[in-house]
Tab-separated table of C-alpha atoms in Angstrom:
chain	number	residue	atom	x	y	z
A	207	MET	CA	-103.040	90.581	253.632
A	208	LYS	CA	-105.844	88.112	252.982
A	209	VAL	CA	-105.442	84.363	253.487
A	210	PHE	CA	-107.332	81.509	251.844
A	211	LEU	CA	-107.824	78.650	254.334
A	212	TYR	CA	-108.622	75.266	252.845
A	213	PHE	CA	-109.915	72.180	254.656
A	214	GLN	CA	-111.178	69.372	252.420
A	215	GLY	CA	-114.390	67.633	253.556
A	216	GLN	CA	-115.270	70.010	256.396
A	217	ASN	CA	-118.406	68.068	257.317
A	218	LEU	CA	-116.485	64.784	257.475
A	219	ILE	CA	-113.634	66.094	259.618
A	220	ARG	CA	-115.605	68.326	261.999
A	221	LYS	CA	-115.468	65.709	264.800
A	222	SER	CA	-111.719	65.179	264.416
A	223	GLY	CA	-108.671	67.109	265.571
A	224	ILE	CA	-108.213	68.579	262.077
A	225	GLY	CA	-111.807	69.754	262.194
A	226	ARG	CA	-111.121	71.501	265.497
A	227	ALA	CA	-108.018	73.041	263.919
A	228	LEU	CA	-110.173	74.875	261.345
A	229	LEU	CA	-112.148	76.589	264.087
A	230	LEU	CA	-109.021	77.374	266.087
A	231	GLN	CA	-107.121	78.744	263.084
A	232	THR	CA	-110.043	80.961	262.167
A	233	LYS	CA	-110.263	82.372	265.701
A	234	ALA	CA	-106.494	82.795	265.969
A	235	LEU	CA	-106.223	84.714	262.704
A	236	LYS	CA	-109.197	86.936	263.510
A	237	SER	CA	-107.559	87.782	266.839
A	238	ALA	CA	-104.464	88.873	264.883
A	239	LYS	CA	-106.619	90.976	262.520
A	240	VAL	CA	-105.775	88.776	259.517
A	241	ASP	CA	-108.451	88.694	256.820
A	242	ILE	CA	-109.436	85.153	255.845
A	243	THR	CA	-111.607	83.478	253.253
A	244	LEU	CA	-112.743	79.884	252.765
A	245	ASP	CA	-113.747	80.585	249.145
A	246	ILE	CA	-111.127	79.756	246.513
A	247	ARG	CA	-112.871	82.099	244.067
A	248	ASP	CA	-112.208	85.057	246.349
A	249	ASN	CA	-109.243	87.429	246.070
A	250	TYR	CA	-106.398	86.641	248.479
A	251	ASP	CA	-102.623	86.964	248.822
A	252	ILE	CA	-101.575	83.615	250.259
A	253	ALA	CA	-103.083	80.128	250.605
A	254	HIS	CA	-102.959	77.830	253.637
A	255	VAL	CA	-103.998	74.239	252.849
A	256	ASN	CA	-104.706	72.053	255.881
A	257	THR	CA	-105.751	68.692	254.452
A	258	LEU	CA	-103.478	66.303	252.569
A	259	TRP	CA	-105.966	64.435	250.380
A	260	PRO	CA	-106.565	64.153	246.593
A	261	LYS	CA	-108.780	67.233	246.218
A	262	SER	CA	-106.200	69.174	248.219
A	263	HIS	CA	-103.628	68.310	245.518
A	264	LYS	CA	-105.844	69.951	242.887
A	265	ILE	CA	-106.262	73.032	245.048
A	266	GLU	CA	-102.506	73.254	245.525
A	267	ARG	CA	-101.831	72.924	241.796
A	268	PHE	CA	-104.349	75.686	241.136
A	269	ILE	CA	-102.641	77.942	243.708
A	270	LYS	CA	-99.217	77.320	242.181
A	271	LYS	CA	-100.531	78.104	238.685
A	272	GLN	CA	-101.634	81.472	240.037
A	273	ASN	CA	-98.025	81.966	241.166
A	274	MET	CA	-99.247	82.511	244.703
A	275	PRO	CA	-97.393	81.532	247.906
A	276	LEU	CA	-98.638	78.263	249.383
A	277	ILE	CA	-98.407	77.066	252.976
A	278	VAL	CA	-99.263	73.439	253.737
A	279	HIS	CA	-100.157	72.339	257.260
A	280	GLY	CA	-98.563	69.150	258.544
A	281	HIS	CA	-101.352	67.950	260.818
A	282	SER	CA	-100.426	64.420	259.774
A	283	ILE	CA	-97.197	62.483	259.345
A	284	PHE	CA	-96.551	59.128	257.650
A	285	SER	CA	-96.948	57.084	260.839
A	286	ASP	CA	-100.388	58.503	261.739
A	287	MET	CA	-102.202	55.827	259.751
A	288	LYS	CA	-100.612	52.974	261.721
A	289	ASN	CA	-103.113	50.994	263.819
A	290	SER	CA	-106.031	53.198	262.824
A	291	PHE	CA	-108.558	52.155	260.177
A	292	ARG	CA	-109.339	48.673	258.953
A	293	LEU	CA	-106.716	47.659	256.343
A	294	TRP	CA	-104.481	50.486	257.556
A	295	GLN	CA	-101.412	48.780	256.059
A	296	ILE	CA	-102.829	49.307	252.562
A	297	LEU	CA	-104.340	52.711	253.327
A	298	SER	CA	-101.014	53.918	254.717
A	299	ILE	CA	-99.424	53.508	251.272
A	300	PHE	CA	-101.988	55.868	249.739
A	301	SER	CA	-101.797	58.203	252.728
A	302	LYS	CA	-98.010	58.441	252.488
A	303	ASN	CA	-98.151	59.208	248.770
A	304	SER	CA	-100.863	61.805	249.353
A	305	ILE	CA	-98.833	63.552	252.050
A	306	LYS	CA	-95.766	63.548	249.793
A	307	LYS	CA	-97.714	65.167	246.947
A	308	CYS	CA	-99.038	67.908	249.193
A	309	PHE	CA	-95.707	68.677	250.811
A	310	LYS	CA	-93.833	68.929	247.513
A	311	TYR	CA	-95.905	71.944	246.411
A	312	ALA	CA	-95.382	73.902	249.620
A	313	ASP	CA	-93.431	77.123	249.947
A	314	ALA	CA	-93.532	76.473	253.693
A	315	ILE	CA	-94.975	73.857	256.051
A	316	ILE	CA	-96.493	74.508	259.472
A	317	THR	CA	-96.824	71.661	261.971
A	318	PRO	CA	-97.874	71.698	265.652
A	319	THR	CA	-94.744	70.607	267.558
A	320	GLU	CA	-90.961	70.488	267.395
A	321	TYR	CA	-91.281	66.693	267.221
A	322	SER	CA	-93.492	66.690	264.114
A	323	LYS	CA	-91.267	69.428	262.642
A	324	SER	CA	-88.187	67.195	262.949
A	325	VAL	CA	-90.087	64.244	261.446
A	326	ILE	CA	-91.314	66.265	258.449
A	327	GLU	CA	-87.882	67.805	257.879
A	328	SER	CA	-86.499	64.271	257.561
A	329	TYR	CA	-88.743	63.500	254.559
A	330	LYS	CA	-86.886	63.607	251.237
A	331	CYS	CA	-89.917	65.189	249.557
A	332	VAL	CA	-89.671	68.299	251.761
A	333	LYS	CA	-87.486	71.071	250.334
A	334	CYS	CA	-88.996	74.099	252.096
A	335	LYS	CA	-88.810	75.627	255.562
A	336	VAL	CA	-90.852	73.941	258.310
A	337	TYR	CA	-92.301	75.908	261.229
A	338	ALA	CA	-93.527	74.527	264.558
A	339	VAL	CA	-96.686	76.315	265.717
A	340	SER	CA	-99.199	74.801	268.119
A	341	ASN	CA	-102.822	74.400	267.073
A	342	GLY	CA	-103.589	76.576	270.070
A	343	LEU	CA	-106.708	76.895	272.182
A	344	ASP	CA	-109.317	79.510	273.052
A	345	LEU	CA	-108.832	79.588	276.816
A	346	LYS	CA	-112.047	81.563	277.370
A	347	GLU	CA	-114.008	78.457	276.381
A	348	TYR	CA	-112.458	76.469	279.238
A	349	LEU	CA	-113.089	78.792	282.160
A	350	PRO	CA	-114.565	76.990	285.199
A	351	ASP	CA	-118.284	76.538	284.615
A	352	LYS	CA	-120.467	74.829	287.221
A	353	GLU	CA	-123.413	74.612	284.812
A	354	LYS	CA	-121.392	72.547	282.345
A	355	VAL	CA	-120.161	70.291	285.140
A	356	GLU	CA	-123.716	69.764	286.401
A	357	LEU	CA	-124.879	69.106	282.839
A	358	PHE	CA	-122.230	66.412	282.499
A	359	LYS	CA	-123.104	64.842	285.854
A	360	ALA	CA	-126.804	64.807	285.034
A	361	CYS	CA	-126.177	63.290	281.613
A	362	PHE	CA	-124.308	60.323	283.119
A	363	ASP	CA	-126.123	60.207	286.466
A	364	ILE	CA	-122.905	60.826	288.388
A	365	LYS	CA	-123.173	61.234	292.145
A	366	ASP	CA	-120.995	63.650	294.084
A	367	ASN	CA	-117.454	62.409	294.790
A	368	LYS	CA	-117.695	59.668	292.135
A	369	LYS	CA	-114.287	59.218	290.518
A	370	VAL	CA	-114.326	59.647	286.728
A	371	VAL	CA	-111.481	59.150	284.241
A	372	VAL	CA	-111.937	60.553	280.736
A	373	GLY	CA	-110.415	59.657	277.364
A	374	ILE	CA	-111.133	61.465	274.086
A	375	GLY	CA	-110.541	60.538	270.451
A	376	ILE	CA	-111.577	58.291	267.611
A	377	PRO	CA	-111.276	54.760	269.101
A	378	PHE	CA	-108.248	53.758	267.044
A	379	GLY	CA	-105.593	51.348	268.229
A	380	ARG	CA	-103.112	54.190	267.719
A	381	LYS	CA	-105.048	56.328	270.181
A	382	GLY	CA	-104.624	53.656	272.860
A	383	ILE	CA	-108.216	52.466	273.164
A	384	ILE	CA	-107.192	48.897	274.077
A	385	GLU	CA	-104.739	50.186	276.693
A	386	PHE	CA	-107.528	52.410	278.033
A	387	PHE	CA	-109.664	49.295	278.568
A	388	ARG	CA	-106.807	47.387	280.214
A	389	ILE	CA	-106.142	50.228	282.634
A	390	ALA	CA	-109.854	50.635	283.413
A	391	LYS	CA	-110.113	46.951	284.311
A	392	GLU	CA	-107.777	47.599	287.264
A	393	PHE	CA	-110.154	50.223	288.710
A	394	PRO	CA	-113.621	48.601	288.846
A	395	ASP	CA	-114.983	51.249	291.222
A	396	VAL	CA	-114.000	54.144	288.956
A	397	MET	CA	-116.098	55.271	285.975
A	398	PHE	CA	-114.137	55.502	282.716
A	399	ILE	CA	-115.656	57.404	279.786
A	400	TRP	CA	-114.251	57.411	276.261
A	401	PHE	CA	-115.680	60.212	274.104
A	402	GLY	CA	-115.463	59.770	270.333
A	403	ASP	CA	-116.691	57.270	267.770
A	404	MET	CA	-116.168	55.777	264.328
A	405	ALA	CA	-118.317	53.532	262.134
A	406	LYS	CA	-117.689	49.887	263.024
A	407	ILE	CA	-117.008	48.998	259.399
A	408	ALA	CA	-114.011	51.377	259.392
A	409	LEU	CA	-112.408	49.867	262.494
A	410	PRO	CA	-110.313	46.664	262.579
A	411	HIS	CA	-111.980	43.507	263.905
A	412	LYS	CA	-109.621	43.547	266.899
A	413	ILE	CA	-110.845	47.002	267.974
A	414	ASN	CA	-114.522	46.216	267.460
A	415	LYS	CA	-114.100	43.046	269.531
A	416	ALA	CA	-112.317	44.974	272.295
A	417	ILE	CA	-115.111	47.550	272.352
A	418	ARG	CA	-117.778	44.828	272.613
A	419	ASN	CA	-115.889	43.132	275.453
A	420	ARG	CA	-114.768	46.264	277.284
A	421	PRO	CA	-114.895	46.370	281.099
A	422	ARG	CA	-118.272	47.155	282.634
A	423	ASN	CA	-116.997	50.418	284.125
A	424	VAL	CA	-116.187	51.866	280.684
A	425	ILE	CA	-118.863	54.005	279.021
A	426	MET	CA	-118.606	54.944	275.319
A	427	PRO	CA	-121.248	57.588	274.499
A	428	GLY	CA	-119.694	58.450	271.134
A	429	TYR	CA	-119.543	62.032	269.903
A	430	ILE	CA	-121.256	64.303	272.411
A	431	ASP	CA	-122.263	67.928	272.925
A	432	ASN	CA	-119.248	70.196	273.468
A	433	ASP	CA	-120.596	71.719	276.691
A	434	ILE	CA	-121.015	68.244	278.214
A	435	LEU	CA	-117.473	67.356	277.145
A	436	LYS	CA	-116.086	70.502	278.741
A	437	GLY	CA	-118.006	69.708	281.911
A	438	ALA	CA	-116.555	66.194	281.833
A	439	LEU	CA	-112.994	67.506	281.657
A	440	GLN	CA	-113.589	69.961	284.491
A	441	TYR	CA	-115.081	67.248	286.698
A	442	ALA	CA	-112.753	64.392	285.792
A	443	SER	CA	-110.135	63.129	288.220
A	444	CYS	CA	-107.841	62.419	285.260
A	445	PHE	CA	-107.576	62.742	281.489
A	446	LEU	CA	-106.090	59.416	280.372
A	447	PHE	CA	-104.414	59.409	276.950
A	448	PRO	CA	-102.356	56.253	276.211
A	449	THR	CA	-101.778	57.302	272.586
A	450	LYS	CA	-98.907	55.870	270.563
A	451	GLU	CA	-98.446	58.721	268.077
A	452	GLU	CA	-99.579	62.355	267.820
A	453	THR	CA	-98.426	65.517	266.128
A	454	GLU	CA	-99.814	67.405	269.150
A	455	GLY	CA	-103.252	66.304	270.334
A	456	ILE	CA	-105.661	69.214	270.819
A	457	VAL	CA	-107.458	67.144	273.462
A	458	VAL	CA	-104.333	67.361	275.637
A	459	LEU	CA	-104.466	71.159	275.443
A	460	GLU	CA	-108.168	71.039	276.332
A	461	ALA	CA	-107.468	68.938	279.418
A	462	LEU	CA	-104.623	71.216	280.540
A	463	ALA	CA	-106.877	74.255	280.071
A	464	SER	CA	-109.517	72.563	282.242
A	465	TYR	CA	-107.087	72.053	285.155
A	466	THR	CA	-107.455	68.298	284.702
A	467	PRO	CA	-104.556	66.019	285.710
A	468	VAL	CA	-103.171	64.615	282.458
A	469	LEU	CA	-101.720	61.096	282.238
A	470	LEU	CA	-100.319	60.283	278.813
A	471	SER	CA	-97.862	58.088	276.972
A	472	ASN	CA	-94.199	58.981	277.224
A	473	ILE	CA	-93.759	59.551	273.476
A	474	PRO	CA	-91.468	62.010	271.630
A	475	THR	CA	-94.342	64.393	270.808
A	476	TYR	CA	-94.503	65.528	274.418
A	477	LYS	CA	-90.794	65.486	275.229
A	478	ASP	CA	-90.019	69.196	274.799
A	479	TRP	CA	-93.047	70.845	276.386
A	480	LEU	CA	-94.594	68.470	278.915
A	481	GLU	CA	-92.594	67.219	281.915
A	482	ASP	CA	-93.520	64.175	283.960
A	483	GLY	CA	-94.341	65.080	287.561
A	484	VAL	CA	-94.197	68.821	286.811
A	485	ASN	CA	-97.141	69.686	284.533
A	486	CYS	CA	-98.452	66.205	283.677
A	487	TYR	CA	-97.809	62.514	284.289
A	488	LYS	CA	-96.221	60.169	281.746
A	489	ALA	CA	-96.118	56.383	281.552
A	490	ASN	CA	-94.209	53.828	279.496
A	491	SER	CA	-96.226	50.677	280.229
A	492	ILE	CA	-99.637	49.464	281.390
A	493	MET	CA	-98.265	48.837	284.880
A	494	GLU	CA	-96.857	52.345	285.034
A	495	PHE	CA	-100.172	53.789	283.827
A	496	VAL	CA	-101.989	51.854	286.547
A	497	ASN	CA	-99.595	52.945	289.307
A	498	LYS	CA	-99.631	56.599	288.264
A	499	LEU	CA	-103.397	56.679	287.873
A	500	LYS	CA	-103.716	55.232	291.374
A	501	PHE	CA	-101.453	58.023	292.635
A	502	ILE	CA	-103.531	60.670	290.807
A	503	LEU	CA	-106.800	59.348	292.225
A	504	GLU	CA	-105.466	59.284	295.787
A	505	ASN	CA	-103.486	62.537	295.921
A	506	ASP	CA	-103.769	66.293	295.473
A	507	ASN	CA	-102.719	67.297	291.944
A	508	SER	CA	-103.337	71.044	292.168
A	509	THR	CA	-99.687	72.008	291.645
A	510	ILE	CA	-99.466	69.791	288.562
A	511	THR	CA	-102.657	71.211	287.054
A	512	LYS	CA	-101.607	74.815	287.741
A	513	ASN	CA	-98.319	74.162	285.971
A	514	GLY	CA	-100.212	72.473	283.141
A	515	TYR	CA	-102.359	75.553	282.705
A	516	GLU	CA	-99.221	77.688	282.374
A	517	VAL	CA	-98.147	75.456	279.479
A	518	VAL	CA	-101.383	75.953	277.587
A	519	LYS	CA	-101.373	79.713	278.278
A	520	ASP	CA	-98.380	79.948	275.950
A	521	ARG	CA	-100.540	78.253	273.296
A	522	ARG	CA	-103.607	80.468	273.540
A	523	ILE	CA	-105.076	81.500	270.189
A	524	GLU	CA	-104.033	85.138	270.560
A	525	VAL	CA	-100.372	84.037	270.641
A	526	ILE	CA	-100.875	81.527	267.811
A	527	GLY	CA	-102.594	84.131	265.631
A	528	GLN	CA	-99.582	86.444	265.849
A	529	LYS	CA	-97.209	83.569	265.051
A	530	LEU	CA	-99.227	82.577	261.983
A	531	LYS	CA	-99.386	86.202	260.840
A	532	THR	CA	-95.595	86.524	261.113
A	533	ILE	CA	-95.078	83.339	259.076
A	534	TYR	CA	-97.548	84.481	256.403
A	535	GLU	CA	-95.712	87.786	256.051
A	536	GLU	CA	-92.330	86.073	255.894
A	537	VAL	CA	-93.445	83.552	253.235
A	538	TYR	CA	-95.284	86.232	251.239
A	539	ASN	CA	-92.298	88.613	251.228
A	540	GLU	CA	-89.892	85.806	250.313
A	541	HIS	CA	-92.146	84.756	247.453
A	542	LYS	CA	-92.448	88.351	246.278
A	543	LYS	CA	-88.660	88.756	246.351
A	544	ASP	CA	-88.176	85.552	244.305
A	545	LYS	CA	-90.582	86.835	241.633
A	546	LYS	CA	-88.408	89.883	240.937
C-alpha cells in the first residue's frame, strides 16, 4: 500500500505543531514499512490530508473524483482559533467553515486524543469514523545529550544551578502567553524563556502590548535551532504550558521525553492520559500555577518525570506507525468492499 500525505503550505507551517506532525508522520510510516509520497501526481492507494484550508478542499475533491479512500487529519477543532490571531472572531468563521468542508469529504478522520475525537464526533458535518492516534514522537531525538545542554547554556549565558522555566509555542493568547508572564513575575530570580514567534501584525494589540511590557526575567528569542531547544528542555527545571485549548500539544510530548517536569493547564485534552501529581502537574488558576511551580523548583521531581517518560513511550513513532498502518488498511478494505 502506498499513501499520499498532503500538508498545504509546508514552508509556512514548518515552525508549527502541524509542521512537526508532517515530519513525525513520515518517520512513523517509514518505521512501519508504509510507502509514502508527497506528490499528488504519483500512484498511490489512499490519501491522508493533514491541513484544513482552501487548497486542501481542492485536493480532497480531486481524491474523491478518483474514487480513492480519503483520510482527513483533525489537527484542529473549531475552538482552536479563539484568542489566537488578530481579528480571530472573524477568522474563526472562515476557519470553522473550512474545517467543515474538509471533514465532510472524509472516509475517516484521525485526531490526536480521545478529547479531540469526542469533540469532532459531536460535529454535525462528521458522518465517518473518527480515530484517536497521538502525533507521536521519535524518542531517539530526546536522549540525554550534554552537548545540547551546554549549547543551550552558552547561547543564553546560563551559569550552573541557574533555575530556568521554559514555554514553547506561537505566542497566542490561547497558548497562555499572558498567564506565562503573570507567573514569571512571581519568580524574579528565575529565568523564563518562551520559544516561538509570530509577526506582530498577526497578533492582537493586547498580546503585542503584553510582550512589550513582559517581566524582565522573561526572554523571548523567537524560533530557535532545534538542538538548542532540546538542550533547553533537558536543562529546564520546568516546562510551563498554561494553554487554554489543544488537540494534543507535541511540545508536551517533547518535554515528557526530555524528563522535564511538566506543569500545564487542567483542561480536558489531558484528562485521560496525564495525571496530576503522578506524571505531570496541573493547575486551574494563576495562584495554583504559582504554588505548584514553587513546589517544582524546590523539590525532587524524578519520580514524576520517570512516570512522564513512560507515558510518552506509548506514543513513540514506532507504535504510531503501526496504528496508522492498521487504520489505512481498515479504511482501504472498507472502501474496496463498498465499491463492489
